[in-house]
Short mmCIF file of C-alpha atoms in Angstrom, two decimals:
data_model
loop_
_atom_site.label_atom_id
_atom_site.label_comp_id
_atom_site.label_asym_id
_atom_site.label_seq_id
_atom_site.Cartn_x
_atom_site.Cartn_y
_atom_site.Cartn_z
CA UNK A 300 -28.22 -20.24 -15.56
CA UNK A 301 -27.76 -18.74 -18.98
CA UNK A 302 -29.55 -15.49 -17.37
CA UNK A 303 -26.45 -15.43 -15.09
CA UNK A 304 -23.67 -15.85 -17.41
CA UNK A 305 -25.35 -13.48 -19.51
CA UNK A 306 -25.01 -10.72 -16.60
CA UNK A 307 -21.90 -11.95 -16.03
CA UNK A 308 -20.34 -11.29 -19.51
CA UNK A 309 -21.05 -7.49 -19.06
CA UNK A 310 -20.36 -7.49 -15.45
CA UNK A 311 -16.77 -8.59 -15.34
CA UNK A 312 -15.32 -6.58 -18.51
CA UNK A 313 -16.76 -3.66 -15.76
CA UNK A 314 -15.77 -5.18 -13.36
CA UNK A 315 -12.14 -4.75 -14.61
CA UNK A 316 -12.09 -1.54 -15.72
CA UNK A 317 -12.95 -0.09 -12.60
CA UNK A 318 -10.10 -1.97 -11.05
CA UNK A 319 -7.96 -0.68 -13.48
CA UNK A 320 -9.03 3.20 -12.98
CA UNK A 321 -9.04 2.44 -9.59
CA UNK A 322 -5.14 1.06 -9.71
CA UNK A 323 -4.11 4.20 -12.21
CA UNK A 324 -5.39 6.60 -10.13
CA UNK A 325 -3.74 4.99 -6.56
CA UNK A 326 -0.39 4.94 -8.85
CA UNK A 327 -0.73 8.59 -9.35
CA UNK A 328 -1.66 9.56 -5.69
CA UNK A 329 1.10 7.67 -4.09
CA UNK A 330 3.91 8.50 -6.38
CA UNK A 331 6.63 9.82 -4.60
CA UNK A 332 7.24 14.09 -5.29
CA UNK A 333 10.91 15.00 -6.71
CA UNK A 334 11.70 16.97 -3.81
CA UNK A 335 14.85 19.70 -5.19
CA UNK A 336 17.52 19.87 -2.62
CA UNK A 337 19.71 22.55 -4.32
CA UNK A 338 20.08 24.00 -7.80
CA UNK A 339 23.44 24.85 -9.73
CA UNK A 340 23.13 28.12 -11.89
CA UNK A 341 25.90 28.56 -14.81
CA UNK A 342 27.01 32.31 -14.23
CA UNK A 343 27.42 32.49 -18.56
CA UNK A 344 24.19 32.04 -19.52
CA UNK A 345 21.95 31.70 -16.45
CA UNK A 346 20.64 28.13 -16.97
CA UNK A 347 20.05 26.16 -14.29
CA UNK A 348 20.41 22.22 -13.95
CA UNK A 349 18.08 21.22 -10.26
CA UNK A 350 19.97 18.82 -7.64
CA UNK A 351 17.41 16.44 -6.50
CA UNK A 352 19.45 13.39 -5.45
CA UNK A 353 21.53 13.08 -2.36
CA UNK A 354 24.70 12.60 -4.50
CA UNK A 355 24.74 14.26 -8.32
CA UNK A 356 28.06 13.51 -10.64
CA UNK A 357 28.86 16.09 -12.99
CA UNK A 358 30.97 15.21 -16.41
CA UNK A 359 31.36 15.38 -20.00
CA UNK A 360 29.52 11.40 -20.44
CA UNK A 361 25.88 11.08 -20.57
CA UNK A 362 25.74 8.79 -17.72
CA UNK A 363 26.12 11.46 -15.33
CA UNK A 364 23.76 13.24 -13.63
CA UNK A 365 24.71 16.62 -15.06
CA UNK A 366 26.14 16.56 -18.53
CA UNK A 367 28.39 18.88 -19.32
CA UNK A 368 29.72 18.13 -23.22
CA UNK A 369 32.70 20.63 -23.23
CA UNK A 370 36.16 19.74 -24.11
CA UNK A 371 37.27 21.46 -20.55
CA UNK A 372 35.45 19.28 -18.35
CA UNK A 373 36.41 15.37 -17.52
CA UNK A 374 34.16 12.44 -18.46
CA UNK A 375 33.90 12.19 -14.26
CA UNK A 376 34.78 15.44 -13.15
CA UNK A 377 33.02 15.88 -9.90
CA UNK A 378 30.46 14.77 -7.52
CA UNK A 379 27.86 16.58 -5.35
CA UNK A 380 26.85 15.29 -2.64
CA UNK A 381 25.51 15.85 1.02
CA UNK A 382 27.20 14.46 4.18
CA UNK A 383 25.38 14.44 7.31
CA UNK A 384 24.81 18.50 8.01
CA UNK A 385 26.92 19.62 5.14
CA UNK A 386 27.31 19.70 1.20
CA UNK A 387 30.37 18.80 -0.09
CA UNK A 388 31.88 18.66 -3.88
CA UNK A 389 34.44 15.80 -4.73
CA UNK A 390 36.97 16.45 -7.38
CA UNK A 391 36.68 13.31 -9.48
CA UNK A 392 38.01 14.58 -12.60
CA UNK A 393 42.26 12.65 -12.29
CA UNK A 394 43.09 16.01 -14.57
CA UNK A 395 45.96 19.29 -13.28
CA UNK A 396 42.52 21.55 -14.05
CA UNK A 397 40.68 19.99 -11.20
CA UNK A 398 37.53 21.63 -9.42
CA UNK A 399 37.60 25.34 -8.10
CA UNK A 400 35.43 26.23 -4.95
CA UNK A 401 35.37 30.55 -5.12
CA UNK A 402 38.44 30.46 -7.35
CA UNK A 403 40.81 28.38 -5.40
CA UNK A 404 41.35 24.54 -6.35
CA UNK A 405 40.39 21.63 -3.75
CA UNK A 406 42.59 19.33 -2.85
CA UNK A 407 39.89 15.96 -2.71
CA UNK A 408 36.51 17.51 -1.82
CA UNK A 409 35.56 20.64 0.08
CA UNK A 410 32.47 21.81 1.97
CA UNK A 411 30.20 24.15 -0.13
CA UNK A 412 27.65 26.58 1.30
CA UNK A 413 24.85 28.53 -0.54
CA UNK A 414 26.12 31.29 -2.92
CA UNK A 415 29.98 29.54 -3.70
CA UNK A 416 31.02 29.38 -7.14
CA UNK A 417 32.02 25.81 -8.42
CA UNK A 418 34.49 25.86 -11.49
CA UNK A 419 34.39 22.63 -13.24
CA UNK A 420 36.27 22.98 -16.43
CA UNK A 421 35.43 26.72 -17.56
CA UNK A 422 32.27 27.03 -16.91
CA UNK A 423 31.70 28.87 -13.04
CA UNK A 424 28.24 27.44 -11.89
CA UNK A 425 26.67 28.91 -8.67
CA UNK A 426 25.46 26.44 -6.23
CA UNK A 427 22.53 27.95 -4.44
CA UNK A 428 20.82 25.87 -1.05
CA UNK A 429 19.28 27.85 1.90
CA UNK A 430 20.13 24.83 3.93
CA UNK A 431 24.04 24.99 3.10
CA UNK A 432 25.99 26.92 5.14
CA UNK A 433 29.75 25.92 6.19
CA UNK A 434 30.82 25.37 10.11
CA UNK A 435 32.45 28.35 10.03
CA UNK A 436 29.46 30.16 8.92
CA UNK A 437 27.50 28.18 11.93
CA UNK A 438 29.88 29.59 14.36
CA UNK A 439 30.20 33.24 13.02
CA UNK A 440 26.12 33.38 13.37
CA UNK A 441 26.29 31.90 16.38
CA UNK A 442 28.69 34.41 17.88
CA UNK A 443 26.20 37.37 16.19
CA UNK A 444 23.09 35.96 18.24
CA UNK A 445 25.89 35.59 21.52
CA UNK A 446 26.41 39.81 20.88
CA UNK A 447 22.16 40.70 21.23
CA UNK A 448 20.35 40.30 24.39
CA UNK A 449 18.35 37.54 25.20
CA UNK A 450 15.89 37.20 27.68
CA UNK A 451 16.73 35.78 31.11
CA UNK A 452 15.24 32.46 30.50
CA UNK A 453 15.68 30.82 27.31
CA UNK A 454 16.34 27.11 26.57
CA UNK A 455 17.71 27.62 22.79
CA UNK A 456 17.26 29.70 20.37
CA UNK A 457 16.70 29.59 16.08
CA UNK A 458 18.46 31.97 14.04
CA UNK A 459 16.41 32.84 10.39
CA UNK A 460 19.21 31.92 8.18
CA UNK A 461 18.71 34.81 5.83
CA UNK A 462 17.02 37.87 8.41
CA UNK A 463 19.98 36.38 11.13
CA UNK A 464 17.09 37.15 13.59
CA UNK A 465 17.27 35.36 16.34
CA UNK A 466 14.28 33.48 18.35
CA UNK A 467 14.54 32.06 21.23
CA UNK A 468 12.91 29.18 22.61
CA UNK A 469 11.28 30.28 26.17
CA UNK A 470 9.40 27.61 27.25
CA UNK A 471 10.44 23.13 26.77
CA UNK A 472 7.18 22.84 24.68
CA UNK A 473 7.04 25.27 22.10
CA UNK A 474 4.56 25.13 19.17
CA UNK A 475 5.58 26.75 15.71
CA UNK A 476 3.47 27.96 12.84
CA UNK A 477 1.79 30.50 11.40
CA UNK A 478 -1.24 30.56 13.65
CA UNK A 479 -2.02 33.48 16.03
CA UNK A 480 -1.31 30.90 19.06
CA UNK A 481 1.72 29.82 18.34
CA UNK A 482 4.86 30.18 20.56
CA UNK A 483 7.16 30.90 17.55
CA UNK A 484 4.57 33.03 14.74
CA UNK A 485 6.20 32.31 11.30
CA UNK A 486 4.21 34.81 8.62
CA UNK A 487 4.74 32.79 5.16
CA UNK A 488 2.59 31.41 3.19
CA UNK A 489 4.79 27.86 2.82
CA UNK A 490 3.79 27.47 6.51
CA UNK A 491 1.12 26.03 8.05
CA UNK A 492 -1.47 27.34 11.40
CA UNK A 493 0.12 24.45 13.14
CA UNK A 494 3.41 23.42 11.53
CA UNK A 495 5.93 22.05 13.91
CA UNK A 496 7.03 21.71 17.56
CA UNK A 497 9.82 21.57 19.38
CA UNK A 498 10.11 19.78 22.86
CA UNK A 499 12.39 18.68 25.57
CA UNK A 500 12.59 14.91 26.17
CA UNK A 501 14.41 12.67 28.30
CA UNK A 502 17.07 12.30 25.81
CA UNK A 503 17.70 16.02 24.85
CA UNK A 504 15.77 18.46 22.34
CA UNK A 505 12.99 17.02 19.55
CA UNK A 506 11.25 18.70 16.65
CA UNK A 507 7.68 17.08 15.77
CA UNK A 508 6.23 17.92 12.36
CA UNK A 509 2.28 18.31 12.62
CA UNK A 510 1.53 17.26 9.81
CA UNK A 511 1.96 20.44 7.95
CA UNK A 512 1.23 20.60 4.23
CA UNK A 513 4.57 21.25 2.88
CA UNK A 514 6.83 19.48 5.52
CA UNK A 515 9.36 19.97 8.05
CA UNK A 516 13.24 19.17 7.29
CA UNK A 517 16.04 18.36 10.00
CA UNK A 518 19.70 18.96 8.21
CA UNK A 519 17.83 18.84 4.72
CA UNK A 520 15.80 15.71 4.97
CA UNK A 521 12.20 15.64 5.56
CA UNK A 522 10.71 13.61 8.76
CA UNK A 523 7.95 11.65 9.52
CA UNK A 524 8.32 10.96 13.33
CA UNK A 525 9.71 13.28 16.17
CA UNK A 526 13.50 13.67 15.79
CA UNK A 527 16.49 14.46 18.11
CA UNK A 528 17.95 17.88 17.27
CA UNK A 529 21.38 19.08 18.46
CA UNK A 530 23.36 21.91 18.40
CA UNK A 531 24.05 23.60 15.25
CA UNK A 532 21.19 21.26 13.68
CA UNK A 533 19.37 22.93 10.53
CA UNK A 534 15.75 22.71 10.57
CA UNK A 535 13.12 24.07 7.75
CA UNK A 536 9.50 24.67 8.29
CA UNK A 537 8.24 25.17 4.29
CA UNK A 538 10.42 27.70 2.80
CA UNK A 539 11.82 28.94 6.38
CA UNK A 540 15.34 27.89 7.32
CA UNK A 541 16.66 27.77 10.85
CA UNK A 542 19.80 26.83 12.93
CA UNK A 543 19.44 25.54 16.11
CA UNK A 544 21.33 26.65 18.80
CA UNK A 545 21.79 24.80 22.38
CA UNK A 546 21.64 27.44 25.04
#
């Protein structure tokens, strides 16, 4: 008996440390990435303060999200935040100097897209997001892809947000990646052989991700599980950003 509680005294102080290592090293696998959604650059000095929350306030007080300690700007002065497809800034400042989207002042809130200049106080920040773009800049693109020829049977098509190049979705089970077999051949690096699909369902238009290494996005937000996708919906395959169009 004393043999065994002589084992034992060296066995459990081992014991516990590897549980511990083995509990510090889960907490470190599964802890969730800071994903940035969008980025604000100042246009005086070039810093740059990252957006990584759905909503971001922006004031002189140090319990916002963005502190910005200038005798211009409001302890509240605005909010950032992103409503269903769009981004949209919220004057929260109660001053006559308000909140300036591209030099004009908003009366409440006002949808931003990627490249607008936001004035809060006097300092002109650039809000840059590949997956902003206004309504009216949906429906100017879309009537750009309406002017080149398509082919005579096509479902949908993606437009590349940045190349406006349009691809169109031929077939109701279309496979997208970088792989030599794909339907829709993306060549970057961000995406992977086998990255996504989109398919036609009983309900409408889905995209799958395939469990690509750096995700696929629907209007911004990453999924997990095949998603409807309507007209006008933004998806992102890694650092590839595409409207979809309902033919």
């Amino acid at each position: 008996m004393e043999y065994v509680v002589s084992i034992m005294r060296y066995i459990a102080p081992a014991a516990a440390l590897f549980i511990l290592f083995t509990c510090i090293v889960s907490l470190f696998r599964n802890r969730p990435r800071v994903h940035q959604l969008a980025r604000l650059v100042d246009q005086n000095n070039g810093s740059v303060e990252e957006i990584t929350h759905w909503e971001t306030s922006i004031g002189k007080v140090k319990s916002n999200d963005i502190v910005l300690p200038l005798p211009s700007v409001s302890r509240f002065h605005a909010v950032i935040a992103k409503r269903r497809r769009d981004w949209v800034v919220f004057d929260t400042s109660a001053r006559t100097v308000g909140v300036l989207v591209n030099g004009e002042r908003i009366e409440g809130r006002a949808v931003i897209e990627n490249g607008d200049i936001i004035t809060i106080g006097s300092i002109d920040l650039k809000f840059e997001c590949d997956e902003a773009l206004s309504p009216k800049s949906k429906k100017q693109l879309r009537a750009q892809t309406a002017n080149t020829q398509s082919p005579t049977v096509a479902y949908g098509v993606l437009v590349d947000i940045n190349t406006k190049r349009p691809v169109y979705i031929k077939k109701q089970d279309v496979l997208i990646g970088r792989g030599a077999d794909c339907d829709i051949k993306i060549n970057s690096d961000t995406v992977s052989a086998h990255h996504a699909r989109i398919h036609s369902t009983s309900k409408g238009w889905a995209v799958s991700d395939l469990d690509s290494h750096n995700g696929t996005k629907l209007n911004g937000r990453y999924i997990n599980q095949p998603q409807l996708i309507f007209d006008e919906d933004m998806l992102t395959f890694g650092d590839k950003v595409f409207i979809f169009y309902d033919k």
